[in-house]
Short mmCIF file of N, CA and C in Angstrom, two decimals:
data_model
loop_
_atom_site.label_atom_id
_atom_site.label_comp_id
_atom_site.label_asym_id
_atom_site.label_seq_id
_atom_site.Cartn_x
_atom_site.Cartn_y
_atom_site.Cartn_z
N VAL E 1 115.23 175.16 291.46
CA VAL E 1 113.89 175.64 291.73
C VAL E 1 114.00 177.02 292.35
N PRO E 2 113.36 178.03 291.79
CA PRO E 2 113.45 179.38 292.36
C PRO E 2 112.83 179.43 293.75
N LEU E 3 113.44 180.21 294.62
CA LEU E 3 112.98 180.34 295.99
C LEU E 3 113.19 181.78 296.44
N GLU E 4 112.21 182.34 297.13
CA GLU E 4 112.37 183.68 297.69
C GLU E 4 113.01 183.55 299.07
N THR E 5 114.12 184.28 299.29
CA THR E 5 114.75 184.28 300.60
C THR E 5 114.09 185.34 301.46
N SER E 6 114.52 185.45 302.71
CA SER E 6 113.91 186.43 303.61
C SER E 6 114.17 187.87 303.13
N GLU E 7 115.25 188.07 302.32
CA GLU E 7 115.51 189.40 301.77
C GLU E 7 114.73 189.64 300.50
N GLY E 8 113.95 188.67 300.03
CA GLY E 8 113.15 188.82 298.83
C GLY E 8 113.91 188.54 297.55
N LYS E 9 115.16 188.08 297.66
CA LYS E 9 115.94 187.75 296.47
C LYS E 9 115.57 186.36 295.99
N SER E 10 115.45 186.20 294.69
CA SER E 10 115.16 184.90 294.11
C SER E 10 116.47 184.15 293.90
N VAL E 11 116.53 182.94 294.39
CA VAL E 11 117.74 182.13 294.23
C VAL E 11 117.35 180.73 293.78
N THR E 12 118.31 180.02 293.24
CA THR E 12 118.09 178.62 292.92
C THR E 12 118.43 177.83 294.16
N THR E 13 117.58 176.92 294.54
CA THR E 13 117.80 176.15 295.75
C THR E 13 118.63 174.91 295.44
N PRO E 14 119.88 174.89 295.88
CA PRO E 14 120.69 173.70 295.67
C PRO E 14 120.41 172.67 296.74
N LEU E 15 120.79 171.47 296.49
CA LEU E 15 120.80 170.40 297.48
C LEU E 15 119.43 170.06 298.06
N VAL E 16 118.37 170.14 297.25
CA VAL E 16 117.06 169.75 297.75
C VAL E 16 116.66 168.35 297.28
N GLU E 17 117.36 167.81 296.28
CA GLU E 17 117.06 166.46 295.81
C GLU E 17 118.06 165.48 296.42
N TRP E 18 117.54 164.45 297.07
CA TRP E 18 118.39 163.44 297.70
C TRP E 18 117.84 162.06 297.38
N HIS E 19 118.74 161.13 297.12
CA HIS E 19 118.38 159.73 296.91
C HIS E 19 118.71 158.98 298.19
N ALA E 20 117.92 157.96 298.52
CA ALA E 20 118.14 157.19 299.75
C ALA E 20 118.30 155.71 299.44
N ARG E 21 119.13 155.06 300.26
CA ARG E 21 119.38 153.62 300.13
C ARG E 21 119.67 153.09 301.52
N ASP E 22 118.96 152.05 301.93
CA ASP E 22 119.25 151.47 303.24
C ASP E 22 120.26 150.33 303.10
N PHE E 23 120.99 150.10 304.19
CA PHE E 23 122.01 149.04 304.20
C PHE E 23 122.32 148.66 305.65
N ARG E 24 122.95 147.51 305.82
CA ARG E 24 123.38 147.05 307.13
C ARG E 24 124.88 147.19 307.25
N LEU E 25 125.32 147.58 308.42
CA LEU E 25 126.74 147.63 308.75
C LEU E 25 126.86 146.98 310.12
N GLY E 26 127.39 145.76 310.14
CA GLY E 26 127.37 144.99 311.37
C GLY E 26 125.92 144.70 311.72
N GLN E 27 125.54 145.04 312.91
CA GLN E 27 124.16 144.83 313.35
C GLN E 27 123.28 146.07 313.15
N SER E 28 123.88 147.14 312.67
CA SER E 28 123.16 148.40 312.54
C SER E 28 122.49 148.54 311.17
N GLN E 29 121.25 149.01 311.19
CA GLN E 29 120.53 149.32 309.95
C GLN E 29 120.67 150.82 309.73
N LEU E 30 121.27 151.19 308.58
CA LEU E 30 121.55 152.59 308.28
C LEU E 30 120.92 152.99 306.95
N VAL E 31 120.87 154.30 306.70
CA VAL E 31 120.37 154.82 305.43
C VAL E 31 121.41 155.81 304.91
N LEU E 32 121.74 155.65 303.63
CA LEU E 32 122.65 156.56 302.94
C LEU E 32 121.81 157.49 302.07
N PHE E 33 121.92 158.79 302.30
CA PHE E 33 121.28 159.81 301.47
C PHE E 33 122.37 160.43 300.62
N THR E 34 122.15 160.54 299.31
CA THR E 34 123.15 161.12 298.41
C THR E 34 122.48 162.15 297.50
N ASN E 35 123.11 163.31 297.41
CA ASN E 35 122.65 164.35 296.51
C ASN E 35 123.24 164.09 295.13
N PRO E 36 122.40 163.90 294.09
CA PRO E 36 122.93 163.55 292.77
C PRO E 36 123.76 164.66 292.13
N GLU E 37 123.52 165.91 292.49
CA GLU E 37 124.24 167.04 291.91
C GLU E 37 125.70 167.08 292.39
N THR E 38 125.93 166.81 293.67
CA THR E 38 127.27 166.95 294.26
C THR E 38 127.89 165.62 294.68
N CYS E 39 127.08 164.58 294.78
CA CYS E 39 127.47 163.27 295.34
C CYS E 39 127.78 163.35 296.83
N LEU E 40 127.45 164.47 297.47
CA LEU E 40 127.61 164.59 298.92
C LEU E 40 126.64 163.62 299.58
N SER E 41 127.11 162.90 300.59
CA SER E 41 126.28 161.88 301.23
C SER E 41 126.15 162.12 302.72
N VAL E 42 125.04 161.68 303.26
CA VAL E 42 124.76 161.73 304.69
C VAL E 42 124.33 160.34 305.12
N VAL E 43 124.92 159.84 306.20
CA VAL E 43 124.55 158.53 306.74
C VAL E 43 123.78 158.76 308.04
N MET E 44 122.65 158.08 308.17
CA MET E 44 121.83 158.18 309.39
C MET E 44 121.37 156.80 309.81
N LYS E 45 121.07 156.68 311.09
CA LYS E 45 120.46 155.44 311.58
C LYS E 45 119.06 155.35 310.99
N ALA E 46 118.69 154.16 310.58
CA ALA E 46 117.39 153.97 309.93
C ALA E 46 116.23 154.00 310.92
N ALA E 47 116.42 153.40 312.07
CA ALA E 47 115.32 153.25 313.02
C ALA E 47 115.15 154.51 313.85
N PRO E 48 113.94 154.87 314.14
CA PRO E 48 112.69 154.32 313.65
C PRO E 48 112.38 154.85 312.25
N TYR E 49 112.01 153.94 311.34
CA TYR E 49 111.75 154.29 309.95
C TYR E 49 110.65 155.33 309.81
N GLY E 50 109.67 155.30 310.68
CA GLY E 50 108.54 156.21 310.58
C GLY E 50 108.91 157.68 310.70
N THR E 51 110.04 157.97 311.33
CA THR E 51 110.47 159.36 311.51
C THR E 51 111.70 159.71 310.67
N LEU E 52 112.14 158.81 309.81
CA LEU E 52 113.37 159.01 309.06
C LEU E 52 113.34 160.27 308.21
N ALA E 53 112.30 160.48 307.44
CA ALA E 53 112.23 161.67 306.57
C ALA E 53 112.26 162.95 307.40
N ASP E 54 111.52 162.98 308.50
CA ASP E 54 111.52 164.16 309.37
C ASP E 54 112.89 164.39 309.99
N ARG E 55 113.53 163.31 310.45
CA ARG E 55 114.86 163.44 311.05
C ARG E 55 115.87 163.95 310.02
N PHE E 56 115.77 163.46 308.78
CA PHE E 56 116.69 163.91 307.73
C PHE E 56 116.49 165.39 307.43
N ARG E 57 115.23 165.81 307.27
CA ARG E 57 114.94 167.22 306.98
C ARG E 57 115.43 168.13 308.10
N GLU E 58 115.38 167.65 309.33
CA GLU E 58 115.84 168.43 310.47
C GLU E 58 117.37 168.46 310.54
N TYR E 59 118.00 167.33 310.22
CA TYR E 59 119.45 167.20 310.36
C TYR E 59 120.23 167.86 309.22
N LEU E 60 119.72 167.80 308.00
CA LEU E 60 120.46 168.25 306.83
C LEU E 60 120.99 169.68 306.93
N PRO E 61 120.17 170.69 307.24
CA PRO E 61 120.72 172.06 307.33
C PRO E 61 121.82 172.18 308.38
N ARG E 62 121.69 171.48 309.51
CA ARG E 62 122.73 171.54 310.54
C ARG E 62 124.04 170.93 310.04
N TYR E 63 123.95 169.81 309.33
CA TYR E 63 125.14 169.14 308.81
C TYR E 63 125.83 170.03 307.76
N LEU E 64 125.04 170.61 306.85
CA LEU E 64 125.61 171.46 305.81
C LEU E 64 126.21 172.73 306.40
N HIS E 65 125.62 173.22 307.49
CA HIS E 65 126.18 174.38 308.19
C HIS E 65 127.55 174.03 308.76
N LYS E 66 127.67 172.82 309.32
CA LYS E 66 128.97 172.38 309.85
C LYS E 66 130.01 172.25 308.76
N LEU E 67 129.57 171.99 307.53
CA LEU E 67 130.50 171.90 306.40
C LEU E 67 130.87 173.27 305.85
N GLY E 68 130.32 174.33 306.45
CA GLY E 68 130.71 175.68 306.06
C GLY E 68 129.66 176.52 305.37
N TRP E 69 128.48 175.99 305.12
CA TRP E 69 127.43 176.76 304.44
C TRP E 69 126.58 177.45 305.50
N SER E 70 126.91 178.70 305.82
CA SER E 70 126.23 179.41 306.90
C SER E 70 124.76 179.71 306.60
N ASP E 71 124.38 179.79 305.31
CA ASP E 71 123.00 180.07 304.93
C ASP E 71 122.16 178.82 304.73
N ALA E 72 122.67 177.67 305.09
CA ALA E 72 121.98 176.40 304.80
C ALA E 72 120.56 176.39 305.34
N ASN E 73 120.37 176.79 306.57
CA ASN E 73 119.04 176.74 307.16
C ASN E 73 118.10 177.73 306.47
N GLU E 74 118.57 178.94 306.22
CA GLU E 74 117.73 179.96 305.58
C GLU E 74 117.30 179.54 304.18
N VAL E 75 118.21 178.94 303.42
CA VAL E 75 117.91 178.59 302.04
C VAL E 75 117.11 177.29 301.95
N LEU E 76 117.48 176.30 302.75
CA LEU E 76 116.83 174.99 302.63
C LEU E 76 115.54 174.84 303.43
N ALA E 77 115.46 175.48 304.58
CA ALA E 77 114.32 175.25 305.48
C ALA E 77 112.95 175.41 304.80
N PRO E 78 112.72 176.47 304.01
CA PRO E 78 111.40 176.58 303.38
C PRO E 78 111.08 175.40 302.45
N ARG E 79 112.06 174.95 301.69
CA ARG E 79 111.84 173.82 300.78
C ARG E 79 111.65 172.52 301.55
N LEU E 80 112.47 172.32 302.59
CA LEU E 80 112.38 171.10 303.37
C LEU E 80 111.06 171.04 304.15
N ALA E 81 110.54 172.20 304.53
CA ALA E 81 109.28 172.25 305.27
C ALA E 81 108.09 171.82 304.41
N GLU E 82 108.26 171.86 303.09
CA GLU E 82 107.18 171.44 302.19
C GLU E 82 106.89 169.95 302.30
N GLY E 83 107.80 169.22 302.90
CA GLY E 83 107.58 167.78 303.05
C GLY E 83 108.44 166.97 302.10
N THR E 84 108.18 165.70 302.09
CA THR E 84 108.96 164.77 301.28
C THR E 84 108.11 164.20 300.17
N ARG E 85 108.67 164.17 298.98
CA ARG E 85 108.02 163.51 297.86
C ARG E 85 108.88 162.32 297.49
N TYR E 86 108.27 161.17 297.40
CA TYR E 86 109.00 159.95 297.05
C TYR E 86 108.81 159.67 295.57
N LEU E 87 109.91 159.65 294.84
CA LEU E 87 109.88 159.41 293.41
C LEU E 87 110.90 158.34 293.05
N LYS E 88 110.62 157.59 292.01
CA LYS E 88 111.59 156.63 291.52
C LYS E 88 112.64 157.39 290.71
N ALA E 89 113.91 157.09 290.97
CA ALA E 89 114.99 157.79 290.27
C ALA E 89 114.97 157.45 288.79
N GLN E 90 115.04 158.47 287.97
CA GLN E 90 115.09 158.28 286.51
C GLN E 90 116.53 158.02 286.06
N ASP E 91 117.48 158.62 286.77
CA ASP E 91 118.89 158.46 286.43
C ASP E 91 119.50 157.45 287.39
N ARG E 92 119.94 156.32 286.87
CA ARG E 92 120.47 155.24 287.70
C ARG E 92 121.93 155.46 288.11
N SER E 93 122.60 156.49 287.59
CA SER E 93 124.01 156.68 287.92
C SER E 93 124.21 156.96 289.41
N THR E 94 123.28 157.70 290.03
CA THR E 94 123.40 157.97 291.45
C THR E 94 123.25 156.68 292.25
N SER E 95 122.35 155.79 291.82
CA SER E 95 122.18 154.50 292.50
C SER E 95 123.47 153.70 292.45
N GLY E 96 124.14 153.72 291.31
CA GLY E 96 125.41 153.00 291.18
C GLY E 96 126.47 153.57 292.09
N ILE E 97 126.54 154.89 292.17
CA ILE E 97 127.51 155.53 293.06
C ILE E 97 127.20 155.18 294.51
N MET E 98 125.92 155.17 294.87
CA MET E 98 125.53 154.84 296.24
C MET E 98 125.93 153.41 296.59
N THR E 99 125.77 152.49 295.66
CA THR E 99 126.19 151.10 295.90
C THR E 99 127.68 151.05 296.18
N GLN E 100 128.47 151.80 295.40
CA GLN E 100 129.92 151.83 295.62
C GLN E 100 130.27 152.48 296.96
N LEU E 101 129.54 153.51 297.35
CA LEU E 101 129.79 154.17 298.64
C LEU E 101 129.49 153.23 299.80
N VAL E 102 128.42 152.45 299.67
CA VAL E 102 128.10 151.47 300.72
C VAL E 102 129.21 150.44 300.81
N LYS E 103 129.73 149.98 299.67
CA LYS E 103 130.85 149.03 299.68
C LYS E 103 132.07 149.65 300.35
N GLU E 104 132.29 150.93 300.11
CA GLU E 104 133.40 151.63 300.75
C GLU E 104 133.24 151.63 302.26
N LEU E 105 132.03 151.92 302.73
CA LEU E 105 131.78 151.91 304.18
C LEU E 105 131.96 150.51 304.76
N GLU E 106 131.52 149.48 304.04
CA GLU E 106 131.71 148.10 304.51
C GLU E 106 133.19 147.77 304.62
N CYS E 107 133.98 148.24 303.66
CA CYS E 107 135.44 148.04 303.69
C CYS E 107 136.04 148.74 304.90
N GLU E 108 135.66 150.00 305.09
CA GLU E 108 136.15 150.77 306.24
C GLU E 108 135.77 150.10 307.55
N PHE E 109 134.57 149.58 307.61
CA PHE E 109 134.08 148.91 308.82
C PHE E 109 134.95 147.70 309.14
N GLU E 110 135.29 146.93 308.11
CA GLU E 110 136.10 145.72 308.31
C GLU E 110 137.55 146.04 308.61
N ILE E 111 138.13 146.99 307.88
CA ILE E 111 139.56 147.28 308.00
C ILE E 111 139.86 148.18 309.20
N VAL E 112 139.15 149.28 309.31
CA VAL E 112 139.43 150.27 310.34
C VAL E 112 138.65 149.99 311.62
N ARG E 113 137.69 149.12 311.53
CA ARG E 113 136.80 148.83 312.66
C ARG E 113 136.05 150.07 313.11
N MET E 114 135.58 150.80 312.13
CA MET E 114 134.76 151.97 312.38
C MET E 114 133.49 151.52 313.11
N HIS E 115 133.06 152.28 314.08
CA HIS E 115 131.87 151.92 314.83
C HIS E 115 130.63 152.24 314.01
N PRO E 116 129.69 151.29 313.87
CA PRO E 116 128.50 151.53 313.03
C PRO E 116 127.59 152.63 313.54
N ASN E 117 127.76 153.08 314.78
CA ASN E 117 126.94 154.19 315.28
C ASN E 117 127.55 155.55 314.98
N ASP E 118 128.77 155.58 314.47
CA ASP E 118 129.43 156.85 314.19
C ASP E 118 129.07 157.34 312.79
N THR E 119 127.82 157.74 312.63
CA THR E 119 127.32 158.14 311.31
C THR E 119 127.93 159.45 310.83
N VAL E 120 128.31 160.34 311.74
CA VAL E 120 128.94 161.60 311.33
C VAL E 120 130.30 161.31 310.69
N GLU E 121 131.09 160.44 311.31
CA GLU E 121 132.39 160.06 310.75
C GLU E 121 132.22 159.41 309.38
N MET E 122 131.21 158.57 309.24
CA MET E 122 130.94 157.94 307.95
C MET E 122 130.64 158.99 306.89
N SER E 123 129.80 159.96 307.23
CA SER E 123 129.43 161.02 306.29
C SER E 123 130.66 161.83 305.88
N ILE E 124 131.52 162.15 306.83
CA ILE E 124 132.72 162.93 306.54
C ILE E 124 133.67 162.13 305.65
N ARG E 125 133.84 160.84 305.94
CA ARG E 125 134.70 160.00 305.11
C ARG E 125 134.19 159.96 303.66
N LEU E 126 132.89 159.84 303.51
CA LEU E 126 132.32 159.79 302.16
C LEU E 126 132.45 161.14 301.44
N ALA E 127 132.41 162.24 302.20
CA ALA E 127 132.56 163.57 301.59
C ALA E 127 133.94 163.76 300.98
N GLU E 128 134.92 163.01 301.49
CA GLU E 128 136.30 163.13 301.01
C GLU E 128 136.70 161.99 300.09
N THR E 129 135.73 161.23 299.62
CA THR E 129 136.00 160.09 298.74
C THR E 129 135.98 160.53 297.28
N LEU E 130 137.02 160.19 296.55
CA LEU E 130 137.09 160.53 295.13
C LEU E 130 136.12 159.64 294.37
N ILE E 131 135.22 160.28 293.62
CA ILE E 131 134.16 159.57 292.91
C ILE E 131 134.22 159.95 291.44
N GLY E 132 133.81 159.05 290.59
CA GLY E 132 133.64 159.48 289.21
C GLY E 132 134.15 158.53 288.18
N GLY E 133 134.80 159.13 287.21
CA GLY E 133 135.25 158.38 286.06
C GLY E 133 134.25 158.55 284.94
N ALA E 134 133.13 157.85 285.05
CA ALA E 134 132.09 157.90 284.02
C ALA E 134 131.19 159.12 284.16
N ARG E 135 131.22 159.78 285.31
CA ARG E 135 130.37 160.96 285.51
C ARG E 135 130.83 162.12 284.64
N PRO E 136 129.91 163.01 284.26
CA PRO E 136 130.33 164.21 283.50
C PRO E 136 131.36 164.97 284.33
N GLY E 137 132.46 165.33 283.71
CA GLY E 137 133.51 166.05 284.43
C GLY E 137 134.55 165.13 285.02
N GLY E 138 134.38 163.81 284.87
CA GLY E 138 135.39 162.87 285.38
C GLY E 138 135.33 162.72 286.89
N TYR E 139 136.51 162.53 287.48
CA TYR E 139 136.59 162.32 288.92
C TYR E 139 136.34 163.61 289.67
N SER E 140 135.71 163.49 290.83
CA SER E 140 135.47 164.66 291.67
C SER E 140 135.34 164.22 293.12
N VAL E 141 135.38 165.19 294.00
CA VAL E 141 135.28 164.95 295.43
C VAL E 141 134.01 165.64 295.92
N PRO E 142 133.09 164.91 296.57
CA PRO E 142 131.81 165.50 296.98
C PRO E 142 131.93 166.79 297.79
N ILE E 143 132.87 166.86 298.72
CA ILE E 143 132.97 168.08 299.54
C ILE E 143 133.34 169.28 298.66
N GLU E 144 134.17 169.06 297.64
CA GLU E 144 134.52 170.15 296.72
C GLU E 144 133.33 170.51 295.83
N ASN E 145 132.59 169.51 295.38
CA ASN E 145 131.37 169.78 294.59
C ASN E 145 130.38 170.60 295.40
N PHE E 146 130.21 170.23 296.66
CA PHE E 146 129.32 170.96 297.57
C PHE E 146 129.77 172.40 297.72
N GLN E 147 131.07 172.59 297.96
CA GLN E 147 131.60 173.94 298.17
C GLN E 147 131.37 174.81 296.93
N LYS E 148 131.58 174.26 295.74
CA LYS E 148 131.35 175.00 294.50
C LYS E 148 129.86 175.33 294.33
N THR E 149 128.99 174.36 294.64
CA THR E 149 127.55 174.54 294.44
C THR E 149 126.99 175.66 295.29
N VAL E 150 127.46 175.79 296.53
CA VAL E 150 126.92 176.82 297.42
C VAL E 150 127.78 178.08 297.47
N GLY E 151 128.82 178.14 296.61
CA GLY E 151 129.63 179.35 296.50
C GLY E 151 130.67 179.54 297.57
N LEU E 152 131.14 178.45 298.17
CA LEU E 152 132.21 178.56 299.17
C LEU E 152 133.56 178.44 298.48
N THR E 153 134.60 178.89 299.17
CA THR E 153 135.95 178.70 298.66
C THR E 153 136.28 177.23 298.76
N VAL E 154 136.75 176.65 297.68
CA VAL E 154 137.06 175.22 297.66
C VAL E 154 138.35 174.98 298.42
N SER E 155 138.30 174.03 299.38
CA SER E 155 139.48 173.71 300.16
C SER E 155 140.54 173.07 299.28
N LYS E 156 141.80 173.24 299.66
CA LYS E 156 142.89 172.68 298.87
C LYS E 156 142.95 171.18 299.02
N ARG E 157 142.85 170.49 297.90
CA ARG E 157 142.91 169.04 297.89
C ARG E 157 144.33 168.56 298.20
N SER E 158 145.34 169.34 297.87
CA SER E 158 146.71 168.91 298.04
C SER E 158 147.07 168.70 299.51
N ASP E 159 146.28 169.23 300.42
CA ASP E 159 146.55 169.07 301.84
C ASP E 159 145.97 167.78 302.40
N ARG E 160 145.24 167.02 301.59
CA ARG E 160 144.56 165.83 302.09
C ARG E 160 144.93 164.62 301.27
N ILE E 161 144.80 163.46 301.89
CA ILE E 161 144.83 162.22 301.14
C ILE E 161 143.39 161.81 300.98
N LEU E 162 142.98 161.59 299.75
CA LEU E 162 141.58 161.29 299.47
C LEU E 162 141.36 159.80 299.34
N ARG E 163 140.20 159.35 299.76
CA ARG E 163 139.82 157.96 299.59
C ARG E 163 139.13 157.83 298.24
N ILE E 164 139.53 156.81 297.48
CA ILE E 164 138.88 156.52 296.22
C ILE E 164 137.92 155.38 296.47
N VAL E 165 136.73 155.45 295.90
CA VAL E 165 135.78 154.36 296.06
C VAL E 165 136.48 153.07 295.68
N GLY E 166 136.45 152.11 296.57
CA GLY E 166 137.12 150.84 296.36
C GLY E 166 138.23 150.62 297.38
N GLY E 167 138.48 151.59 298.26
CA GLY E 167 139.41 151.40 299.35
C GLY E 167 140.84 151.84 299.11
N THR E 168 141.16 152.34 297.92
CA THR E 168 142.50 152.79 297.62
C THR E 168 142.65 154.23 298.05
N THR E 169 143.87 154.68 298.34
CA THR E 169 144.08 156.09 298.67
C THR E 169 144.75 156.77 297.50
N PHE E 170 144.56 158.07 297.44
CA PHE E 170 145.09 158.86 296.34
C PHE E 170 145.67 160.13 296.93
N ASN E 171 146.96 160.38 296.70
CA ASN E 171 147.58 161.61 297.15
C ASN E 171 147.85 162.47 295.92
N PRO E 172 147.15 163.59 295.75
CA PRO E 172 147.30 164.40 294.55
C PRO E 172 148.71 164.95 294.36
N GLN E 173 149.52 165.01 295.42
CA GLN E 173 150.87 165.56 295.30
C GLN E 173 151.82 164.59 294.62
N LEU E 174 151.50 163.31 294.60
CA LEU E 174 152.41 162.32 294.02
C LEU E 174 152.35 162.32 292.51
#
């Protein structure tokens, strides 16, 4: 969607479409937001539900800035300020990926004993999870997709061990 920045340049606004899915982890009610373009996900506490959309719109630019996108607030804020539109997803592939990501978090919760209130850690773990297979382009990593989408230098995957949806680890150097 074209957007005028403060410098008057027209740009395409990335990362404005997000799908949401609620789930329980232990006693905590959480919501997983996933961008279908990059598969980047954000986990937030669900309660109070009445303020969830506002809290997400406020949190998203700060989270993306922490991931290295310094212009996140400038580019996204005008679009996010327009409010939230609730639509039924036409493409079910993102829903399937979200189901697998929730299963991944449930596995991590059981095995690693991750605290259900540590939503930032959950989001970071999901950003480094290898996703794909059936998706166009095959397997990919959300944090790398995000970096490419916003024009950042893609971090070297060889320096990390990536989590594959399903609880297995993958070391690209092997």
